[in-house]
XYZ file of C-alpha atoms in Angstrom:
472
model
C 82.081 -44.467 -2.400
C 81.012 -41.079 -1.480
C 80.435 -41.560 2.215
C 78.406 -38.277 2.121
C 75.484 -39.974 0.088
C 74.561 -42.110 3.180
C 73.883 -38.928 4.893
C 70.623 -38.218 6.784
C 71.764 -34.927 8.413
C 70.054 -32.223 6.835
C 72.138 -29.404 5.889
C 71.849 -25.287 6.171
C 71.791 -25.139 1.892
C 68.531 -27.099 1.802
C 66.918 -25.526 4.973
C 64.427 -23.906 2.870
C 63.582 -27.546 0.699
C 63.147 -29.118 4.118
C 60.862 -27.151 5.330
C 58.590 -26.543 2.089
C 58.287 -30.802 3.438
C 57.287 -28.911 6.747
C 54.798 -27.103 5.231
C 53.648 -30.084 2.990
C 52.306 -31.591 6.508
C 50.909 -28.615 7.612
C 48.914 -28.241 5.011
C 47.466 -31.666 5.047
C 46.319 -31.716 8.720
C 44.583 -28.382 8.390
C 42.025 -25.944 6.755
C 42.745 -23.802 4.439
C 42.351 -20.786 6.511
C 44.026 -22.417 9.394
C 46.875 -23.040 7.179
C 47.052 -19.532 5.409
C 47.123 -17.843 8.903
C 49.540 -19.519 10.864
C 51.424 -21.179 8.654
C 52.164 -20.167 5.486
C 53.617 -16.573 7.123
C 55.988 -18.701 8.734
C 59.619 -19.485 6.661
C 62.976 -20.678 7.441
C 66.066 -18.974 8.583
C 68.698 -21.696 8.609
C 69.504 -25.152 9.861
C 72.516 -26.311 11.393
C 73.714 -28.551 13.995
C 70.411 -29.907 14.933
C 69.066 -26.198 15.328
C 65.954 -24.901 13.364
C 65.411 -21.150 13.359
C 62.520 -19.825 11.889
C 61.173 -16.369 11.075
C 57.811 -15.391 12.680
C 55.638 -12.260 12.361
C 55.627 -11.473 16.219
C 55.855 -12.743 19.187
C 52.083 -13.274 19.757
C 52.423 -16.213 16.906
C 55.255 -18.243 18.334
C 52.451 -18.394 21.446
C 49.443 -18.835 19.427
C 51.510 -22.083 17.736
C 52.630 -23.489 20.546
C 49.241 -23.490 22.294
C 47.186 -24.778 19.233
C 49.146 -26.587 17.134
C 52.496 -27.805 19.087
C 51.319 -31.975 18.570
C 51.530 -31.020 14.879
C 54.719 -29.351 14.784
C 56.452 -31.363 17.193
C 55.208 -34.498 14.752
C 56.113 -32.450 11.272
C 59.873 -31.347 12.543
C 60.251 -34.899 13.965
C 59.882 -36.715 10.736
C 61.769 -34.383 8.513
C 64.479 -33.015 10.825
C 65.134 -35.834 12.988
C 64.132 -36.824 16.631
C 66.811 -34.159 18.296
C 65.759 -31.210 16.432
C 65.694 -27.816 18.663
C 63.315 -25.075 17.583
C 63.857 -21.121 17.661
C 62.042 -18.269 16.718
C 62.820 -14.972 15.114
C 60.417 -12.356 14.966
C 60.335 -8.514 13.906
C 60.842 -5.881 16.632
C 58.160 -3.574 16.834
C 60.303 -0.689 16.835
C 63.528 0.270 16.773
C 63.853 0.263 20.359
C 66.228 -1.973 22.926
C 62.892 -2.186 25.135
C 60.933 -4.156 23.126
C 63.282 -6.850 22.999
C 62.046 -9.855 24.829
C 62.881 -13.788 25.729
C 60.168 -15.648 26.086
C 60.108 -19.169 28.289
C 57.968 -22.157 27.068
C 55.626 -22.648 30.345
C 55.295 -26.841 29.105
C 58.313 -27.775 27.244
C 57.408 -31.162 24.888
C 59.843 -34.022 24.930
C 59.408 -34.262 21.370
C 60.761 -30.589 20.338
C 62.844 -28.218 22.664
C 61.282 -24.703 22.192
C 62.448 -21.570 23.235
C 63.150 -18.266 21.424
C 65.717 -15.611 20.483
C 65.671 -12.406 21.226
C 64.143 -10.318 17.917
C 66.510 -9.912 15.296
C 65.959 -7.035 12.331
C 63.116 -5.019 11.905
C 60.697 -4.417 9.351
C 61.486 -0.531 8.605
C 64.082 1.556 10.011
C 61.784 3.349 12.282
C 63.563 5.906 14.453
C 60.903 7.814 15.974
C 57.675 5.669 16.601
C 55.056 6.871 14.320
C 52.507 9.327 15.233
C 49.012 7.960 15.955
C 45.305 9.417 16.660
C 45.132 9.068 20.835
C 41.300 8.914 20.108
C 40.778 11.180 23.051
C 38.307 13.975 24.217
C 39.851 17.253 24.888
C 37.587 18.187 27.272
C 38.042 14.816 29.538
C 40.659 16.303 31.374
C 41.411 16.240 35.136
C 40.213 20.096 35.510
C 37.186 19.433 34.578
C 36.888 15.910 37.110
C 34.863 16.450 39.371
C 36.267 14.636 42.678
C 34.442 13.411 45.605
C 34.331 10.456 47.762
C 32.619 8.666 45.705
C 35.569 8.373 43.244
C 38.615 9.851 45.598
C 40.552 6.349 45.386
C 40.315 6.045 41.684
C 41.363 10.093 40.503
C 44.421 9.713 43.307
C 45.782 6.327 41.744
C 44.697 7.778 38.172
C 46.737 11.187 38.765
C 49.597 8.985 39.969
C 49.751 6.885 36.439
C 49.472 10.088 34.559
C 52.513 12.431 36.909
C 55.172 9.229 36.666
C 54.670 6.882 34.218
C 57.460 5.278 34.787
C 56.225 3.827 37.555
C 54.186 0.512 37.060
C 52.858 -0.433 40.257
C 49.409 0.196 39.276
C 49.891 -1.555 36.227
C 47.138 -2.421 34.695
C 44.666 -0.058 36.223
C 41.446 -1.323 36.332
C 38.504 0.671 37.483
C 34.667 -0.510 37.769
C 31.478 1.004 38.292
C 27.919 1.616 37.092
C 27.453 3.418 33.986
C 27.503 7.478 33.865
C 29.770 7.579 37.473
C 32.927 9.188 35.238
C 34.930 6.234 34.337
C 35.166 7.454 30.837
C 36.130 10.537 31.720
C 38.603 9.321 34.273
C 40.890 6.690 32.145
C 40.829 9.762 29.095
C 42.351 12.139 31.224
C 45.287 9.935 32.205
C 45.826 9.256 28.634
C 45.728 13.636 28.040
C 47.671 13.951 30.651
C 50.383 11.707 29.663
C 50.330 13.069 26.390
C 50.610 16.297 27.984
C 53.887 15.217 29.469
C 55.455 13.260 26.384
C 53.708 13.767 23.598
C 55.651 11.334 21.997
C 54.191 8.768 23.755
C 51.897 6.377 21.855
C 48.597 6.479 24.242
C 45.515 5.352 22.318
C 41.404 5.098 23.345
C 39.419 2.375 22.348
C 35.893 0.793 23.041
C 36.238 -3.062 23.587
C 33.815 -3.151 20.795
C 36.098 -1.502 18.252
C 38.779 -3.544 19.335
C 36.469 -6.343 18.740
C 35.581 -5.069 15.557
C 39.051 -4.426 14.447
C 40.256 -7.813 15.429
C 36.973 -9.325 13.194
C 37.862 -7.402 10.419
C 42.158 -8.104 10.585
C 40.611 -12.363 10.612
C 38.707 -11.783 7.330
C 41.008 -9.543 5.524
C 44.018 -11.676 6.799
C 45.639 -9.063 8.434
C 45.873 -10.269 11.437
C 49.451 -10.252 12.530
C 49.055 -6.101 11.188
C 46.677 -6.030 13.863
C 48.589 -7.659 16.867
C 52.122 -5.617 16.072
C 49.936 -2.160 15.900
C 48.250 -3.346 19.373
C 52.056 -4.256 20.369
C 53.658 -0.798 19.600
C 51.440 1.285 22.078
C 52.552 2.698 25.311
C 49.601 3.244 26.927
C 46.753 1.505 25.995
C 43.067 2.411 27.506
C 40.202 -0.132 26.574
C 36.621 1.394 27.599
C 34.072 -1.266 28.860
C 35.860 -4.257 28.707
C 33.113 -6.414 29.753
C 32.178 -6.280 26.246
C 34.469 -8.985 25.478
C 32.755 -11.207 26.786
C 31.587 -14.540 25.115
C 34.242 -13.414 22.492
C 36.518 -16.291 23.136
C 38.811 -15.271 19.802
C 38.904 -11.722 20.600
C 39.441 -12.829 24.113
C 42.897 -14.734 23.421
C 44.472 -11.800 21.028
C 44.012 -9.398 23.829
C 45.681 -11.726 26.189
C 48.914 -12.620 24.304
C 48.713 -8.646 23.213
C 47.942 -7.671 26.688
C 50.894 -9.952 27.852
C 53.167 -8.392 25.582
C 52.737 -4.994 26.997
C 53.124 -5.514 31.000
C 56.194 -7.800 30.037
C 57.461 -4.743 28.271
C 56.720 -2.629 30.618
C 53.794 -0.450 29.036
C 50.501 0.569 30.526
C 47.299 -0.690 30.715
C 44.573 0.925 31.566
C 40.816 -0.833 31.934
C 37.594 0.405 32.719
C 34.453 -2.327 33.179
C 30.786 -1.893 34.610
C 31.843 -4.980 37.070
C 34.747 -6.034 39.904
C 36.643 -9.123 37.832
C 35.096 -11.002 39.568
C 31.529 -10.831 37.999
C 33.253 -10.700 34.475
C 31.232 -14.277 34.100
C 32.353 -15.145 30.071
C 35.982 -13.598 30.550
C 39.074 -16.394 30.067
C 40.229 -16.952 33.791
C 43.435 -16.202 32.403
C 42.538 -13.147 31.794
C 40.723 -12.191 34.740
C 43.501 -12.928 36.773
C 46.112 -10.459 34.852
C 43.279 -8.453 35.466
C 44.268 -8.591 38.832
C 47.944 -8.140 38.867
C 47.855 -4.070 39.430
C 45.232 -1.979 41.003
C 41.651 -2.167 40.911
C 39.560 0.761 41.854
C 35.902 0.953 42.277
C 33.697 4.209 41.500
C 30.390 4.846 43.128
C 27.234 6.686 42.374
C 27.887 10.335 43.370
C 26.697 11.635 46.389
C 24.987 15.059 46.976
C 27.699 17.169 47.303
C 29.586 15.955 44.085
C 26.192 16.114 42.203
C 25.974 20.067 43.227
C 29.254 20.264 42.178
C 29.375 18.671 38.676
C 26.063 20.990 38.133
C 28.164 23.755 39.309
C 31.096 23.106 36.946
C 28.822 22.517 33.522
C 27.227 25.664 34.427
C 29.887 27.768 34.431
C 31.187 26.350 31.418
C 28.183 27.464 29.711
C 28.596 30.856 31.119
C 25.433 30.803 33.686
C 24.382 30.943 36.624
C 22.164 28.691 38.578
C 20.332 29.248 42.085
C 21.172 27.545 45.012
C 17.699 26.103 45.222
C 17.690 25.192 41.101
C 20.813 23.067 42.037
C 20.043 21.513 45.220
C 16.559 20.914 43.280
C 18.387 19.000 40.630
C 20.795 17.419 42.513
C 18.250 15.695 45.158
C 16.740 14.097 42.359
C 19.419 13.306 39.761
C 21.252 10.574 42.067
C 22.544 8.071 39.921
C 24.756 9.357 37.144
C 26.983 12.243 36.452
C 26.491 11.558 32.758
C 22.356 11.942 33.725
C 22.793 15.397 35.079
C 25.073 16.947 32.252
C 22.240 15.842 30.270
C 19.438 17.671 32.552
C 21.590 20.787 32.493
C 21.687 20.654 28.943
C 18.170 20.394 28.838
C 17.386 22.592 30.811
C 19.572 25.649 28.686
C 17.478 24.662 25.848
C 14.215 24.971 27.221
C 15.389 28.397 29.175
C 16.856 29.354 25.709
C 13.951 28.454 22.668
C 10.944 29.115 25.555
C 13.278 32.579 26.589
C 12.846 31.911 30.188
C 15.016 32.263 33.561
C 16.324 28.796 34.322
C 13.834 28.181 38.066
C 13.275 25.538 39.790
C 9.441 24.998 38.038
C 11.561 25.347 34.989
C 13.844 22.217 36.307
C 10.252 20.496 36.907
C 9.131 20.749 34.330
C 12.860 19.165 32.815
C 13.074 16.535 35.189
C 9.415 15.499 34.850
C 10.278 14.625 31.370
C 13.310 12.489 32.314
C 14.130 9.252 32.193
C 14.831 7.600 35.942
C 13.114 10.077 37.737
C 11.235 9.868 40.697
C 7.698 11.883 39.455
C 6.803 12.896 43.199
C 10.042 15.496 44.113
C 10.730 16.173 47.915
C 12.166 19.429 48.659
C 12.196 22.198 51.133
C 8.422 23.505 51.105
C 7.100 20.230 51.323
C 9.159 19.384 54.261
C 8.458 22.561 55.948
C 4.960 22.086 55.319
C 4.253 18.437 57.458
C 6.873 19.010 59.837
C 4.796 22.384 60.469
C 1.090 20.192 60.447
C 2.425 17.977 62.345
C 3.517 20.006 65.052
C 0.467 22.222 64.703
C 2.454 25.701 63.476
C 2.412 27.476 60.477
C 5.477 26.982 58.422
C 5.817 30.878 58.440
C 7.513 30.084 62.282
C 9.986 28.028 61.409
C 11.546 31.027 59.931
C 11.146 33.480 62.959
C 13.578 33.814 65.830
C 11.622 32.024 67.843
C 12.906 29.677 70.436
C 9.869 27.989 71.965
C 10.395 24.061 72.845
C 7.944 23.042 69.757
C 9.170 25.555 67.087
C 13.049 24.586 68.147
C 12.308 20.995 67.805
C 10.395 21.568 64.300
C 12.967 23.634 62.803
C 15.391 21.105 63.491
C 13.673 18.909 62.471
C 12.779 20.362 58.975
C 17.090 20.891 58.837
C 17.268 17.061 59.148
C 15.014 16.433 56.904
C 16.112 18.875 54.108
C 19.284 17.372 54.203
C 18.157 13.214 54.364
C 15.455 13.474 51.994
C 15.323 16.741 50.290
C 19.625 15.912 49.721
C 20.605 19.558 50.490
C 23.758 20.938 51.501
C 23.921 22.702 54.860
C 24.527 25.801 53.679
C 21.119 25.298 51.430
C 19.349 24.602 54.351
C 20.587 27.388 56.508
C 20.110 30.176 53.314
C 16.345 28.829 53.415
C 16.038 29.287 57.352
C 18.467 32.389 57.501
C 20.252 30.380 59.780
C 24.249 29.547 59.562
C 25.991 26.244 58.224
C 27.537 25.387 62.171
C 23.766 25.850 62.998
C 22.169 23.450 60.542
C 25.105 21.285 60.653
C 24.925 21.069 64.487
C 20.407 20.580 64.287
C 21.218 17.503 61.936
C 23.689 15.679 64.239
C 21.602 16.385 66.895
C 18.736 14.798 65.737
C 20.819 11.674 64.461
C 21.894 11.003 68.263
C 18.772 11.587 69.700
C 16.434 9.128 67.526
C 18.158 6.102 69.121
C 17.547 7.178 73.167
C 14.492 9.456 72.347
C 11.335 7.046 71.990
C 9.063 10.332 71.629
C 11.276 11.772 68.887
C 11.877 8.695 66.967
C 7.815 8.110 66.861
C 7.704 11.908 65.822
C 10.054 11.338 62.785
C 8.433 8.068 62.099
C 5.309 9.726 61.555
C 6.356 12.793 59.589
C 8.045 10.636 57.095
C 5.179 8.112 56.515
C 3.319 12.185 55.504
C 6.459 13.429 53.488
C 6.955 9.774 51.678
C 3.141 9.340 51.182
């Protein structure tokens, strides 16, 4: 009698047939879409010495299979191969680069199946240099065109550090958050542009979260999810704008989670923006939120008055026009929330001036701002402040502009400076130009009033009454 006829140990020669039996079990226990997406692409490479090697499309596949289907896989392997089988995964490299090779460890080993992964072996094609991609970066959004101030200084400093030395992964991921229109998109694209300038071979990609979601959905419907994942795992610097738009989309979040892990594990840079800090992103997977906090989080606040002036002047220089200080101060003092809105006002101003053949003046600015959204209808300017202060001290506005050092005129003049800075949001230089005083004189006057208010009861009362009249 041939002793081998009683052998129940599978051999290398029949490993393909044995895997077909496993596939039959998977097909019987899953719907068609699940089977077609996650098991049909998997093939048996070899089976020897109780070790089964299967080929999967990507590292993400292993993570997803073990997360969603490990019990079913353990049941099938136990039934077909016996209880002692050990499972190994082989997957294709993203590109011909040793740095993409990784060994993944299972977080929760199963007693039924010892789950490990081999390093990737072989490639779908010999690529050499990575294929060139369209980075989707706006060439205008450079660091040279980015206006910096206290409201965005930290974010800009970190962004430049990443751009100047992409090998440094201290700030990976880099998570930027702030209200709409404060310059997040400009900054994160500036990082990508600088990196491409320094190394054109870098695969840098900028996408919005909405576009990522759209691509993911199309890939799922077209059964091209593996191509989608492999493409994103090949990126060197992935920049995703408005990540909050993935809230409430668990499928997309889960895919991004695995892409994120792969890129981070392979020392690739991730740059993300959001309108809120990570802790306030409701509807996001907690695993994803934890990873957002791994690197550096920086807030970009609403621009202050000086930064708003700088944005306006930069825009004017780019468009080859000159703006009077009073026009710049008027716009900067009334458009407070958004850099984007400031740029929109400038475009509208130039259009009005060109079509109507008018100079850009404060009066024109009033017309444009009067039609703008989110602009206070009653504008507080230097003239209103001078009028109200003069009336309160029973002097004429003209006396403010004289060299007189009489106590009531001197006090009134200092209060005008103080309130022009506080309520009209004018710069010290602009205030000085109005009153024919130096920058230092205006600075002294503003500080003097600020320091006296808490200790001078009469002055505090005067300020309150004048502000009431100005704001009425």
